[in-house]
Amino acid sequence: MVPIGTGFRVVNGATPKSGEAGLWDGDIPWITPADLGKSANAEILFGARSITRQGLNSCGTQIVPTGSVVLSIRAPVGHTAVAAQPMCFNQGCRGLVPSQKVLTKFGYWAILSAKPQLQSEAQGTTFQELGRDKLRAIKIPVPDLATQRGIADFLERETTRIDLLIEKKQRLVALLGEQRASAISSAVTLGLDDDAKLVTTSSQYLPQVPATWRVWRLKHLAEIRGGLTLGRKISDDVKTTPTPYMRVANVQAGWLDLSNIAEIPVTELERKRCLLKHGDVLMNEGGDNDKLGRGAVWKSEIDSCVHQNHVFAVRPNDTRYCDWISLATNARYARDFFYLHSNQSTNLASISKTNLSGFPVAVPPIDEMTATLNDLLGRVGKLERISEKTNTSIDRLKEYRSALITAAVTGQIDVTTHARSGATDRRLEAIQEEMGA
């Protein structure tokens, strides 16, 4: 067991001044934790930005040679890749240049296997960061070079098999998502009757709808309610009660993630103003194009729950319309509307209450809407159940991949006999059977 600071030379990163054009867009790759997170391969060739030689000399970043391990030490801790060419990085990364006792390809797997410990050693209030001294002190296994080579070759071969299976399942999830979006879009814009007479509307997003339908703006179908600002000041003499609240992180594209519900001190007046009501459609004010605006129906899963100011609560005038409105916000035409009516000047797009109020919804007669919802929710539910099982299978595969890396690096398994024994095949088959694949 060798400290990382002994097996590697640890190199710091830095960022040139952002406002000086002469420091940027040069020929030196410059890596950030986000670049490492987006990299799907063990190697990284370049990041989203590059710097000039002047930019390099203007700050404390250093170039590391090809074969160095680049590690994110904050936001988040643990993204890892091997430099495929000489490069530098920002202060959110460290470069680990292997010594003669550590093979690059083994060093990558050893650092990857130490990710849980790297994360546990991180500290900070605003965000977690792994300090240089703590990074250098963390120990990793370093066997002889021949053993390192054997372990690295084994892991490259075995993880490639697992990664291909994960990729196949991820393609299936994407396909299911496309089928879901197609089913929703067709149902909430044209209905179930293929022979229905269509009429032209004045909406560029809903140019044609069935003759018996009517296009309404969202503000005519529901009240759009704002939520609570987290950093607001409350007088010491005002009584507050810890209350669960829905955050942006809880509102996903068409569903609610209730696995991690936070609490916030709330006054009685605030509770009355922002208390969620059964049938409210929760919509995120901001996010990427896959999340912005997409609604999910609140079914009173938690008692006395309020919502954050970045989450709109759309309260239908008639609760029978809640599922219809939610599905309409997940239709393909809604993507175009939210994108074109959002503020794109920041990293995450956001839509104002005023612009959201103009969102068009095609509404059929109530009996037809009920029949369409019953059919659509049945089909969408089936696709979502298949997708959920597939995602669970992906999680199991990723867990097995991590466990296999740790077992190989630490010598818990003999890599020379493990593959020949068919252990990996049996584990992959067991995961498939467990998920009913």
PDB file of C-alpha atoms in Angstrom, residues 24-189:
ATOM      1  CA  TRP A  24      -7.931  31.675 -24.373  1.00  0.00           C
ATOM      2  CA  ASP A  25      -8.660  29.575 -27.478  1.00  0.00           C
ATOM      3  CA  GLY A  26      -5.079  28.494 -27.978  1.00  0.00           C
ATOM      4  CA  ASP A  27      -3.610  25.056 -28.701  1.00  0.00           C
ATOM      5  CA  ILE A  28      -3.215  23.822 -25.089  1.00  0.00           C
ATOM      6  CA  PRO A  29      -6.103  21.597 -23.882  1.00  0.00           C
ATOM      7  CA  TRP A  30      -7.569  22.849 -20.585  1.00  0.00           C
ATOM      8  CA  ILE A  31      -9.721  20.432 -18.576  1.00  0.00           C
ATOM      9  CA  THR A  32     -12.429  21.020 -15.950  1.00  0.00           C
ATOM     10  CA  PRO A  33     -14.370  18.590 -13.709  1.00  0.00           C
ATOM     11  CA  ALA A  34     -17.326  19.008 -16.098  1.00  0.00           C
ATOM     12  CA  ASP A  35     -15.146  17.826 -19.002  1.00  0.00           C
ATOM     13  CA  LEU A  36     -14.104  14.764 -17.007  1.00  0.00           C
ATOM     14  CA  GLY A  37     -17.739  14.059 -16.108  1.00  0.00           C
ATOM     15  CA  LYS A  38     -18.807  14.167 -19.761  1.00  0.00           C
ATOM     16  CA  SER A  39     -15.999  11.883 -20.915  1.00  0.00           C
ATOM     17  CA  ALA A  40     -17.363   8.403 -21.575  1.00  0.00           C
ATOM     18  CA  ASN A  41     -13.913   6.869 -22.101  1.00  0.00           C
ATOM     19  CA  ALA A  42     -10.936   6.113 -19.883  1.00  0.00           C
ATOM     20  CA  GLU A  43      -8.909   8.660 -21.877  1.00  0.00           C
ATOM     21  CA  ILE A  44      -9.566  12.358 -22.415  1.00  0.00           C
ATOM     22  CA  LEU A  45      -8.132  14.233 -25.397  1.00  0.00           C
ATOM     23  CA  PHE A  46      -9.412  17.777 -24.842  1.00  0.00           C
ATOM     24  CA  GLY A  47     -12.008  19.803 -22.945  1.00  0.00           C
ATOM     25  CA  ALA A  48     -14.605  22.364 -23.943  1.00  0.00           C
ATOM     26  CA  ARG A  49     -11.982  25.123 -23.841  1.00  0.00           C
ATOM     27  CA  SER A  50      -8.279  25.581 -24.500  1.00  0.00           C
ATOM     28  CA  ILE A  51      -5.712  28.208 -23.519  1.00  0.00           C
ATOM     29  CA  THR A  52      -2.725  29.907 -25.124  1.00  0.00           C
ATOM     30  CA  ARG A  53       0.896  29.790 -23.991  1.00  0.00           C
ATOM     31  CA  GLN A  54       0.303  33.272 -22.568  1.00  0.00           C
ATOM     32  CA  GLY A  55      -2.688  31.936 -20.641  1.00  0.00           C
ATOM     33  CA  LEU A  56      -0.561  29.093 -19.274  1.00  0.00           C
ATOM     34  CA  ASN A  57       2.105  31.514 -18.047  1.00  0.00           C
ATOM     35  CA  SER A  58      -0.488  33.866 -16.527  1.00  0.00           C
ATOM     36  CA  CYS A  59      -1.697  31.446 -13.838  1.00  0.00           C
ATOM     37  CA  GLY A  60      -0.584  28.514 -11.735  1.00  0.00           C
ATOM     38  CA  THR A  61      -1.740  25.652 -13.951  1.00  0.00           C
ATOM     39  CA  GLN A  62       0.868  23.244 -15.325  1.00  0.00           C
ATOM     40  CA  ILE A  63       1.023  20.911 -18.307  1.00  0.00           C
ATOM     41  CA  VAL A  64       1.116  17.204 -17.472  1.00  0.00           C
ATOM     42  CA  PRO A  65       2.451  14.644 -19.959  1.00  0.00           C
ATOM     43  CA  THR A  66       0.481  12.047 -21.897  1.00  0.00           C
ATOM     44  CA  GLY A  67      -0.402   9.134 -19.632  1.00  0.00           C
ATOM     45  CA  SER A  68      -1.032  11.261 -16.540  1.00  0.00           C
ATOM     46  CA  VAL A  69      -4.203  10.639 -14.554  1.00  0.00           C
ATOM     47  CA  VAL A  70      -6.451  13.717 -14.295  1.00  0.00           C
ATOM     48  CA  LEU A  71      -8.709  13.705 -11.233  1.00  0.00           C
ATOM     49  CA  SER A  72     -11.507  16.090 -10.210  1.00  0.00           C
ATOM     50  CA  ILE A  73     -11.111  17.147  -6.584  1.00  0.00           C
ATOM     51  CA  ARG A  74     -14.340  19.172  -6.324  1.00  0.00           C
ATOM     52  CA  ALA A  75     -17.748  19.593  -7.980  1.00  0.00           C
ATOM     53  CA  PRO A  76     -17.687  16.587  -7.732  1.00  0.00           C
ATOM     54  CA  VAL A  77     -14.785  14.589  -6.324  1.00  0.00           C
ATOM     55  CA  GLY A  78     -13.698  11.488  -8.219  1.00  0.00           C
ATOM     56  CA  HIS A  79     -14.129  11.986 -11.986  1.00  0.00           C
ATOM     57  CA  THR A  80     -11.063  10.312 -13.490  1.00  0.00           C
ATOM     58  CA  ALA A  81      -9.468  10.012 -16.941  1.00  0.00           C
ATOM     59  CA  VAL A  82      -6.049   9.470 -18.516  1.00  0.00           C
ATOM     60  CA  ALA A  83      -4.552  12.354 -20.499  1.00  0.00           C
ATOM     61  CA  ALA A  84      -4.340  11.255 -24.155  1.00  0.00           C
ATOM     62  CA  GLN A  85      -2.016  14.189 -24.911  1.00  0.00           C
ATOM     63  CA  PRO A  86      -0.176  16.861 -22.887  1.00  0.00           C
ATOM     64  CA  MET A  87      -2.736  19.115 -21.180  1.00  0.00           C
ATOM     65  CA  CYS A  88      -3.492  21.346 -18.217  1.00  0.00           C
ATOM     66  CA  PHE A  89      -6.596  21.922 -16.083  1.00  0.00           C
ATOM     67  CA  ASN A  90      -8.382  24.251 -13.692  1.00  0.00           C
ATOM     68  CA  GLN A  91      -8.211  24.365  -9.893  1.00  0.00           C
ATOM     69  CA  GLY A  92     -11.015  21.788  -9.649  1.00  0.00           C
ATOM     70  CA  CYS A  93      -8.621  19.079 -10.872  1.00  0.00           C
ATOM     71  CA  ARG A  94      -5.282  17.561  -9.973  1.00  0.00           C
ATOM     72  CA  GLY A  95      -2.829  15.898 -12.337  1.00  0.00           C
ATOM     73  CA  LEU A  96      -1.261  12.638 -11.152  1.00  0.00           C
ATOM     74  CA  VAL A  97       1.966  11.906 -13.035  1.00  0.00           C
ATOM     75  CA  PRO A  98       2.925   8.230 -12.479  1.00  0.00           C
ATOM     76  CA  SER A  99       6.345   7.334 -11.110  1.00  0.00           C
ATOM     77  CA  GLN A 100       8.411   4.545 -12.658  1.00  0.00           C
ATOM     78  CA  LYS A 101       6.819   2.117 -10.198  1.00  0.00           C
ATOM     79  CA  VAL A 102       3.286   2.722 -11.473  1.00  0.00           C
ATOM     80  CA  LEU A 103       1.996   1.833 -14.932  1.00  0.00           C
ATOM     81  CA  THR A 104      -0.383   4.459 -16.283  1.00  0.00           C
ATOM     82  CA  LYS A 105      -3.157   2.008 -17.107  1.00  0.00           C
ATOM     83  CA  PHE A 106      -2.948   0.412 -13.661  1.00  0.00           C
ATOM     84  CA  GLY A 107      -2.747   3.803 -11.940  1.00  0.00           C
ATOM     85  CA  TYR A 108      -6.019   4.798 -13.592  1.00  0.00           C
ATOM     86  CA  TRP A 109      -7.827   1.729 -12.208  1.00  0.00           C
ATOM     87  CA  ALA A 110      -6.212   2.140  -8.770  1.00  0.00           C
ATOM     88  CA  ILE A 111      -7.366   5.771  -8.488  1.00  0.00           C
ATOM     89  CA  LEU A 112     -10.821   4.806  -9.744  1.00  0.00           C
ATOM     90  CA  SER A 113     -11.116   2.082  -7.110  1.00  0.00           C
ATOM     91  CA  ALA A 114     -10.187   4.626  -4.408  1.00  0.00           C
ATOM     92  CA  LYS A 115     -13.082   6.947  -5.356  1.00  0.00           C
ATOM     93  CA  PRO A 116     -15.169   6.215  -2.203  1.00  0.00           C
ATOM     94  CA  GLN A 117     -12.215   7.096   0.029  1.00  0.00           C
ATOM     95  CA  LEU A 118     -11.386  10.178  -2.047  1.00  0.00           C
ATOM     96  CA  GLN A 119     -14.954  11.389  -1.569  1.00  0.00           C
ATOM     97  CA  SER A 120     -15.043  10.578   2.144  1.00  0.00           C
ATOM     98  CA  GLU A 121     -11.890  12.658   2.747  1.00  0.00           C
ATOM     99  CA  ALA A 122     -13.346  15.726   1.007  1.00  0.00           C
ATOM    100  CA  GLN A 123     -14.429  18.678   3.152  1.00  0.00           C
ATOM    101  CA  GLY A 124     -16.276  21.958   2.698  1.00  0.00           C
ATOM    102  CA  THR A 125     -19.574  23.743   3.322  1.00  0.00           C
ATOM    103  CA  THR A 126     -20.434  25.316  -0.045  1.00  0.00           C
ATOM    104  CA  PHE A 127     -19.043  22.312  -1.925  1.00  0.00           C
ATOM    105  CA  GLN A 128     -16.910  19.309  -1.052  1.00  0.00           C
ATOM    106  CA  GLU A 129     -13.216  19.578  -1.976  1.00  0.00           C
ATOM    107  CA  LEU A 130     -10.333  17.149  -1.532  1.00  0.00           C
ATOM    108  CA  GLY A 131      -7.227  18.937  -0.250  1.00  0.00           C
ATOM    109  CA  ARG A 132      -3.806  18.306  -1.776  1.00  0.00           C
ATOM    110  CA  ASP A 133      -2.271  16.845   1.395  1.00  0.00           C
ATOM    111  CA  LYS A 134      -5.196  14.477   1.985  1.00  0.00           C
ATOM    112  CA  LEU A 135      -5.058  13.352  -1.630  1.00  0.00           C
ATOM    113  CA  ARG A 136      -1.334  12.628  -1.374  1.00  0.00           C
ATOM    114  CA  ALA A 137      -1.827  10.651   1.869  1.00  0.00           C
ATOM    115  CA  ILE A 138      -4.506   8.259   0.578  1.00  0.00           C
ATOM    116  CA  LYS A 139      -2.990   4.846  -0.016  1.00  0.00           C
ATOM    117  CA  ILE A 140      -3.487   2.597  -3.051  1.00  0.00           C
ATOM    118  CA  PRO A 141      -2.192  -0.913  -3.794  1.00  0.00           C
ATOM    119  CA  VAL A 142       0.936  -0.972  -5.979  1.00  0.00           C
ATOM    120  CA  PRO A 143       2.040  -4.544  -6.840  1.00  0.00           C
ATOM    121  CA  ASP A 144       4.982  -5.376  -9.109  1.00  0.00           C
ATOM    122  CA  LEU A 145       4.828  -4.155 -12.706  1.00  0.00           C
ATOM    123  CA  ALA A 146       3.961  -7.550 -14.189  1.00  0.00           C
ATOM    124  CA  THR A 147       0.989  -7.903 -11.829  1.00  0.00           C
ATOM    125  CA  GLN A 148      -0.096  -4.345 -12.586  1.00  0.00           C
ATOM    126  CA  ARG A 149      -0.058  -5.131 -16.296  1.00  0.00           C
ATOM    127  CA  GLY A 150      -2.099  -8.304 -15.788  1.00  0.00           C
ATOM    128  CA  ILE A 151      -4.710  -6.525 -13.641  1.00  0.00           C
ATOM    129  CA  ALA A 152      -4.991  -3.615 -16.073  1.00  0.00           C
ATOM    130  CA  ASP A 153      -5.420  -5.919 -19.082  1.00  0.00           C
ATOM    131  CA  PHE A 154      -8.038  -7.953 -17.229  1.00  0.00           C
ATOM    132  CA  LEU A 155     -10.043  -4.873 -16.195  1.00  0.00           C
ATOM    133  CA  GLU A 156      -9.890  -3.336 -19.660  1.00  0.00           C
ATOM    134  CA  ARG A 157     -11.261  -6.559 -21.142  1.00  0.00           C
ATOM    135  CA  GLU A 158     -13.932  -7.260 -18.519  1.00  0.00           C
ATOM    136  CA  THR A 159     -15.193  -3.697 -18.086  1.00  0.00           C
ATOM    137  CA  THR A 160     -15.472  -3.353 -21.867  1.00  0.00           C
ATOM    138  CA  ARG A 161     -17.932  -6.264 -21.831  1.00  0.00           C
ATOM    139  CA  ILE A 162     -19.933  -4.670 -19.038  1.00  0.00           C
ATOM    140  CA  ASP A 163     -19.849  -1.237 -20.674  1.00  0.00           C
ATOM    141  CA  LEU A 164     -21.179  -2.634 -23.953  1.00  0.00           C
ATOM    142  CA  LEU A 165     -24.095  -4.228 -22.100  1.00  0.00           C
ATOM    143  CA  ILE A 166     -24.768  -0.966 -20.222  1.00  0.00           C
ATOM    144  CA  GLU A 167     -24.655   0.969 -23.499  1.00  0.00           C
ATOM    145  CA  LYS A 168     -27.128  -1.443 -25.076  1.00  0.00           C
ATOM    146  CA  LYS A 169     -29.530  -0.980 -22.178  1.00  0.00           C
ATOM    147  CA  GLN A 170     -29.108   2.801 -22.259  1.00  0.00           C
ATOM    148  CA  ARG A 171     -30.070   2.758 -25.942  1.00  0.00           C
ATOM    149  CA  LEU A 172     -33.178   0.797 -24.976  1.00  0.00           C
ATOM    150  CA  VAL A 173     -34.069   3.408 -22.334  1.00  0.00           C
ATOM    151  CA  ALA A 174     -33.601   6.182 -24.899  1.00  0.00           C
ATOM    152  CA  LEU A 175     -35.828   4.318 -27.368  1.00  0.00           C
ATOM    153  CA  LEU A 176     -38.504   3.843 -24.702  1.00  0.00           C
ATOM    154  CA  GLY A 177     -38.284   7.563 -23.971  1.00  0.00           C
ATOM    155  CA  GLU A 178     -38.818   8.357 -27.644  1.00  0.00           C
ATOM    156  CA  GLN A 179     -41.817   6.033 -27.775  1.00  0.00           C
ATOM    157  CA  ARG A 180     -43.232   7.690 -24.649  1.00  0.00           C
ATOM    158  CA  ALA A 181     -42.746  11.192 -26.083  1.00  0.00           C
ATOM    159  CA  SER A 182     -44.304  10.148 -29.394  1.00  0.00           C
ATOM    160  CA  ALA A 183     -47.349   8.599 -27.697  1.00  0.00           C
ATOM    161  CA  ILE A 184     -47.893  11.671 -25.496  1.00  0.00           C
ATOM    162  CA  SER A 185     -47.396  14.159 -28.327  1.00  0.00           C
ATOM    163  CA  SER A 186     -49.846  12.407 -30.619  1.00  0.00           C
ATOM    164  CA  ALA A 187     -52.519  11.946 -27.945  1.00  0.00           C
ATOM    165  CA  VAL A 188     -52.534  15.508 -26.540  1.00  0.00           C
ATOM    166  CA  THR A 189     -52.455  17.210 -29.943  1.00  0.00           C
TER     167      THR A 189
END
